[in-house]
Short mmCIF file of N, CA and C in Angstrom, two decimals:
data_model
loop_
_atom_site.label_atom_id
_atom_site.label_comp_id
_atom_site.label_asym_id
_atom_site.label_seq_id
_atom_site.Cartn_x
_atom_site.Cartn_y
_atom_site.Cartn_z
N MET A 866 -46.81 29.71 7.03
CA MET A 866 -45.80 29.75 8.05
C MET A 866 -44.69 28.76 7.69
N GLU A 867 -43.42 29.21 7.78
CA GLU A 867 -42.30 28.37 7.40
C GLU A 867 -41.74 27.66 8.62
N ASN A 868 -41.29 26.41 8.43
CA ASN A 868 -40.69 25.63 9.51
C ASN A 868 -39.16 25.71 9.49
N ASN A 869 -38.59 26.63 8.71
CA ASN A 869 -37.15 26.73 8.56
C ASN A 869 -36.52 27.71 9.53
N ALA A 870 -37.15 27.94 10.64
CA ALA A 870 -36.64 28.91 11.61
C ALA A 870 -35.29 28.44 12.16
N GLY A 871 -34.30 29.30 12.14
CA GLY A 871 -32.99 28.97 12.68
C GLY A 871 -32.07 28.29 11.70
N LEU A 872 -32.54 27.93 10.52
CA LEU A 872 -31.68 27.29 9.53
C LEU A 872 -31.08 28.35 8.62
N PRO A 873 -29.83 28.14 8.20
CA PRO A 873 -29.23 29.14 7.30
C PRO A 873 -29.95 29.16 5.96
N SER A 874 -30.10 30.35 5.41
CA SER A 874 -30.81 30.47 4.14
C SER A 874 -29.91 30.19 2.94
N GLU A 875 -28.57 30.26 3.15
CA GLU A 875 -27.62 29.98 2.08
C GLU A 875 -26.67 28.87 2.52
N VAL A 876 -26.13 28.17 1.53
CA VAL A 876 -25.16 27.12 1.82
C VAL A 876 -23.82 27.80 2.07
N SER A 877 -23.22 27.49 3.22
CA SER A 877 -21.95 28.14 3.58
C SER A 877 -20.79 27.50 2.82
N VAL A 878 -19.65 28.20 2.84
CA VAL A 878 -18.45 27.69 2.19
C VAL A 878 -18.03 26.38 2.84
N TRP A 879 -18.09 26.32 4.18
CA TRP A 879 -17.71 25.10 4.88
C TRP A 879 -18.57 23.92 4.45
N SER A 880 -19.87 24.14 4.27
CA SER A 880 -20.77 23.06 3.83
C SER A 880 -20.38 22.58 2.43
N LYS A 881 -19.99 23.51 1.57
CA LYS A 881 -19.57 23.11 0.22
C LYS A 881 -18.29 22.28 0.29
N ILE A 882 -17.34 22.72 1.11
CA ILE A 882 -16.08 21.98 1.25
C ILE A 882 -16.34 20.60 1.85
N ARG A 883 -17.14 20.55 2.91
CA ARG A 883 -17.46 19.27 3.55
C ARG A 883 -18.17 18.32 2.57
N ASN A 884 -19.10 18.84 1.82
CA ASN A 884 -19.81 18.00 0.85
C ASN A 884 -18.87 17.49 -0.24
N PHE A 885 -17.90 18.32 -0.64
CA PHE A 885 -16.94 17.88 -1.65
C PHE A 885 -16.01 16.81 -1.09
N LEU A 886 -15.48 17.02 0.12
CA LEU A 886 -14.52 16.08 0.69
C LEU A 886 -15.17 14.76 1.13
N CYS A 887 -16.43 14.80 1.46
CA CYS A 887 -17.10 13.60 1.99
C CYS A 887 -17.97 12.90 0.96
N GLN A 888 -17.78 13.19 -0.30
CA GLN A 888 -18.60 12.53 -1.31
C GLN A 888 -18.14 11.09 -1.53
N ASP A 889 -19.03 10.24 -1.99
CA ASP A 889 -18.70 8.86 -2.26
C ASP A 889 -17.84 8.77 -3.52
N VAL A 890 -16.81 7.93 -3.46
CA VAL A 890 -15.90 7.74 -4.58
C VAL A 890 -15.87 6.26 -4.92
N GLU A 891 -16.03 5.95 -6.19
CA GLU A 891 -15.97 4.56 -6.64
C GLU A 891 -14.70 4.38 -7.46
N ILE A 892 -13.88 3.42 -7.08
CA ILE A 892 -12.62 3.17 -7.75
C ILE A 892 -12.67 1.79 -8.39
N THR A 893 -12.32 1.73 -9.66
CA THR A 893 -12.23 0.43 -10.33
C THR A 893 -10.76 0.15 -10.63
N LEU A 894 -10.34 -1.05 -10.32
CA LEU A 894 -8.95 -1.45 -10.50
C LEU A 894 -8.84 -2.49 -11.60
N THR A 895 -7.69 -2.49 -12.25
CA THR A 895 -7.40 -3.53 -13.22
C THR A 895 -7.06 -4.80 -12.44
N PRO A 896 -7.12 -5.96 -13.07
CA PRO A 896 -6.77 -7.20 -12.37
C PRO A 896 -5.36 -7.16 -11.78
N LYS A 897 -4.41 -6.54 -12.49
CA LYS A 897 -3.04 -6.45 -11.98
C LYS A 897 -2.99 -5.58 -10.72
N GLN A 898 -3.72 -4.45 -10.73
CA GLN A 898 -3.76 -3.59 -9.56
C GLN A 898 -4.41 -4.30 -8.37
N GLU A 899 -5.48 -5.05 -8.63
CA GLU A 899 -6.13 -5.81 -7.57
C GLU A 899 -5.16 -6.83 -6.96
N LYS A 900 -4.37 -7.48 -7.81
CA LYS A 900 -3.40 -8.47 -7.34
C LYS A 900 -2.36 -7.80 -6.44
N VAL A 901 -1.86 -6.63 -6.86
CA VAL A 901 -0.86 -5.92 -6.06
C VAL A 901 -1.46 -5.49 -4.72
N PHE A 902 -2.66 -4.93 -4.74
CA PHE A 902 -3.31 -4.52 -3.49
C PHE A 902 -3.52 -5.71 -2.57
N GLN A 903 -3.90 -6.86 -3.12
CA GLN A 903 -4.10 -8.05 -2.31
C GLN A 903 -2.79 -8.52 -1.70
N GLU A 904 -1.70 -8.47 -2.47
CA GLU A 904 -0.40 -8.88 -1.94
C GLU A 904 0.07 -7.94 -0.84
N VAL A 905 -0.14 -6.63 -1.01
CA VAL A 905 0.22 -5.68 0.04
C VAL A 905 -0.62 -5.94 1.29
N HIS A 906 -1.91 -6.17 1.10
CA HIS A 906 -2.79 -6.47 2.24
C HIS A 906 -2.33 -7.73 2.96
N ASP A 907 -2.02 -8.76 2.20
CA ASP A 907 -1.57 -10.02 2.81
C ASP A 907 -0.27 -9.82 3.58
N PHE A 908 0.63 -8.98 3.04
CA PHE A 908 1.90 -8.72 3.72
C PHE A 908 1.66 -8.00 5.04
N TRP A 909 0.84 -6.96 5.02
CA TRP A 909 0.63 -6.17 6.25
C TRP A 909 -0.14 -6.94 7.31
N TYR A 910 -1.01 -7.85 6.90
CA TYR A 910 -1.85 -8.56 7.86
C TYR A 910 -1.42 -10.01 8.05
N GLN A 911 -0.16 -10.33 7.73
CA GLN A 911 0.32 -11.69 7.94
C GLN A 911 0.49 -11.94 9.43
N GLU A 912 0.36 -13.18 9.82
CA GLU A 912 0.52 -13.56 11.22
C GLU A 912 2.02 -13.61 11.54
N ILE A 913 2.40 -12.91 12.59
CA ILE A 913 3.79 -12.90 13.02
C ILE A 913 3.88 -13.70 14.32
N THR A 914 4.67 -14.74 14.29
CA THR A 914 4.83 -15.59 15.46
C THR A 914 6.23 -15.40 16.03
N GLY A 915 6.41 -15.87 17.24
CA GLY A 915 7.72 -15.81 17.87
C GLY A 915 8.76 -16.58 17.08
N GLN A 916 8.37 -17.68 16.49
CA GLN A 916 9.30 -18.49 15.70
C GLN A 916 9.77 -17.72 14.47
N LYS A 917 8.86 -16.99 13.81
CA LYS A 917 9.24 -16.20 12.63
C LYS A 917 10.20 -15.09 13.02
N VAL A 918 9.96 -14.44 14.15
CA VAL A 918 10.87 -13.39 14.62
C VAL A 918 12.24 -13.98 14.93
N ARG A 919 12.26 -15.12 15.61
CA ARG A 919 13.53 -15.76 15.94
C ARG A 919 14.28 -16.16 14.68
N ASP A 920 13.55 -16.74 13.70
CA ASP A 920 14.19 -17.14 12.45
C ASP A 920 14.79 -15.94 11.72
N PHE A 921 14.11 -14.79 11.78
CA PHE A 921 14.61 -13.59 11.12
C PHE A 921 15.85 -13.05 11.84
N LEU A 922 15.79 -12.99 13.17
CA LEU A 922 16.90 -12.43 13.94
C LEU A 922 18.15 -13.31 13.90
N PHE A 923 17.95 -14.60 13.85
CA PHE A 923 19.08 -15.52 13.89
C PHE A 923 19.31 -16.22 12.56
N TYR A 924 19.01 -15.51 11.46
CA TYR A 924 19.20 -16.05 10.12
C TYR A 924 20.70 -16.28 9.90
N ASP A 925 21.04 -17.45 9.41
CA ASP A 925 22.43 -17.84 9.21
C ASP A 925 22.97 -17.15 7.96
N ILE A 926 23.89 -16.22 8.16
CA ILE A 926 24.49 -15.49 7.04
C ILE A 926 25.87 -16.06 6.80
N THR A 927 26.08 -16.58 5.61
CA THR A 927 27.37 -17.15 5.26
C THR A 927 27.99 -16.32 4.14
N GLY A 928 29.27 -16.49 3.93
CA GLY A 928 29.95 -15.80 2.85
C GLY A 928 29.38 -16.13 1.50
N GLU A 929 28.97 -17.37 1.33
CA GLU A 929 28.38 -17.80 0.05
C GLU A 929 27.07 -17.06 -0.22
N LYS A 930 26.22 -16.90 0.81
CA LYS A 930 24.95 -16.19 0.64
C LYS A 930 25.17 -14.72 0.33
N VAL A 931 26.16 -14.10 0.98
CA VAL A 931 26.48 -12.70 0.71
C VAL A 931 26.99 -12.55 -0.71
N LYS A 932 27.88 -13.44 -1.12
CA LYS A 932 28.42 -13.40 -2.49
C LYS A 932 27.31 -13.56 -3.51
N ASN A 933 26.42 -14.50 -3.29
CA ASN A 933 25.31 -14.72 -4.22
C ASN A 933 24.40 -13.50 -4.30
N PHE A 934 24.20 -12.82 -3.17
CA PHE A 934 23.34 -11.63 -3.16
C PHE A 934 24.02 -10.47 -3.88
N LEU A 935 25.29 -10.24 -3.60
CA LEU A 935 26.00 -9.10 -4.18
C LEU A 935 26.25 -9.26 -5.67
N PHE A 936 26.50 -10.48 -6.11
CA PHE A 936 26.86 -10.70 -7.51
C PHE A 936 25.76 -11.40 -8.28
N LYS A 937 24.51 -11.12 -7.91
CA LYS A 937 23.36 -11.70 -8.60
C LYS A 937 23.30 -11.13 -10.02
N GLU A 938 23.00 -11.99 -10.99
CA GLU A 938 22.91 -11.55 -12.37
C GLU A 938 21.64 -10.75 -12.56
N ILE A 939 21.78 -9.58 -13.19
CA ILE A 939 20.64 -8.70 -13.41
C ILE A 939 20.30 -8.72 -14.89
N GLU A 940 19.03 -8.94 -15.19
CA GLU A 940 18.58 -8.97 -16.57
C GLU A 940 17.84 -7.67 -16.86
N ILE A 941 18.28 -6.94 -17.89
CA ILE A 941 17.63 -5.70 -18.30
C ILE A 941 16.61 -6.06 -19.36
N THR A 942 15.35 -5.74 -19.10
CA THR A 942 14.27 -6.17 -19.98
C THR A 942 13.78 -5.06 -20.92
N ASP A 943 14.30 -3.84 -20.77
CA ASP A 943 13.83 -2.75 -21.61
C ASP A 943 14.95 -1.73 -21.75
N ASN A 944 14.85 -0.86 -22.73
CA ASN A 944 15.85 0.20 -22.89
C ASN A 944 15.66 1.22 -21.78
N ILE A 945 16.76 1.53 -21.09
CA ILE A 945 16.71 2.48 -19.99
C ILE A 945 17.56 3.69 -20.38
N GLU A 946 16.95 4.87 -20.29
CA GLU A 946 17.68 6.10 -20.59
C GLU A 946 17.84 6.88 -19.31
N LEU A 947 19.03 7.39 -19.09
CA LEU A 947 19.29 8.20 -17.90
C LEU A 947 19.37 9.66 -18.28
#
């Protein structure tokens, strides 16, 4: 006597898709990738205080700072083809 009463005798398409999508995945990162992921994590989970918001909103913008930003020297480190 079988105890499989009520169970499907074949694996359905949905079961195959679910098993494929829900399988365990192991990812190995290079040290540089780990560093980037850590920096992104630290950025997203940084503590935001009222003082930091105020400092950002009321940042003193002067003509000298704008000039320095707009005319910053750019160093090209590799051949770039367009």
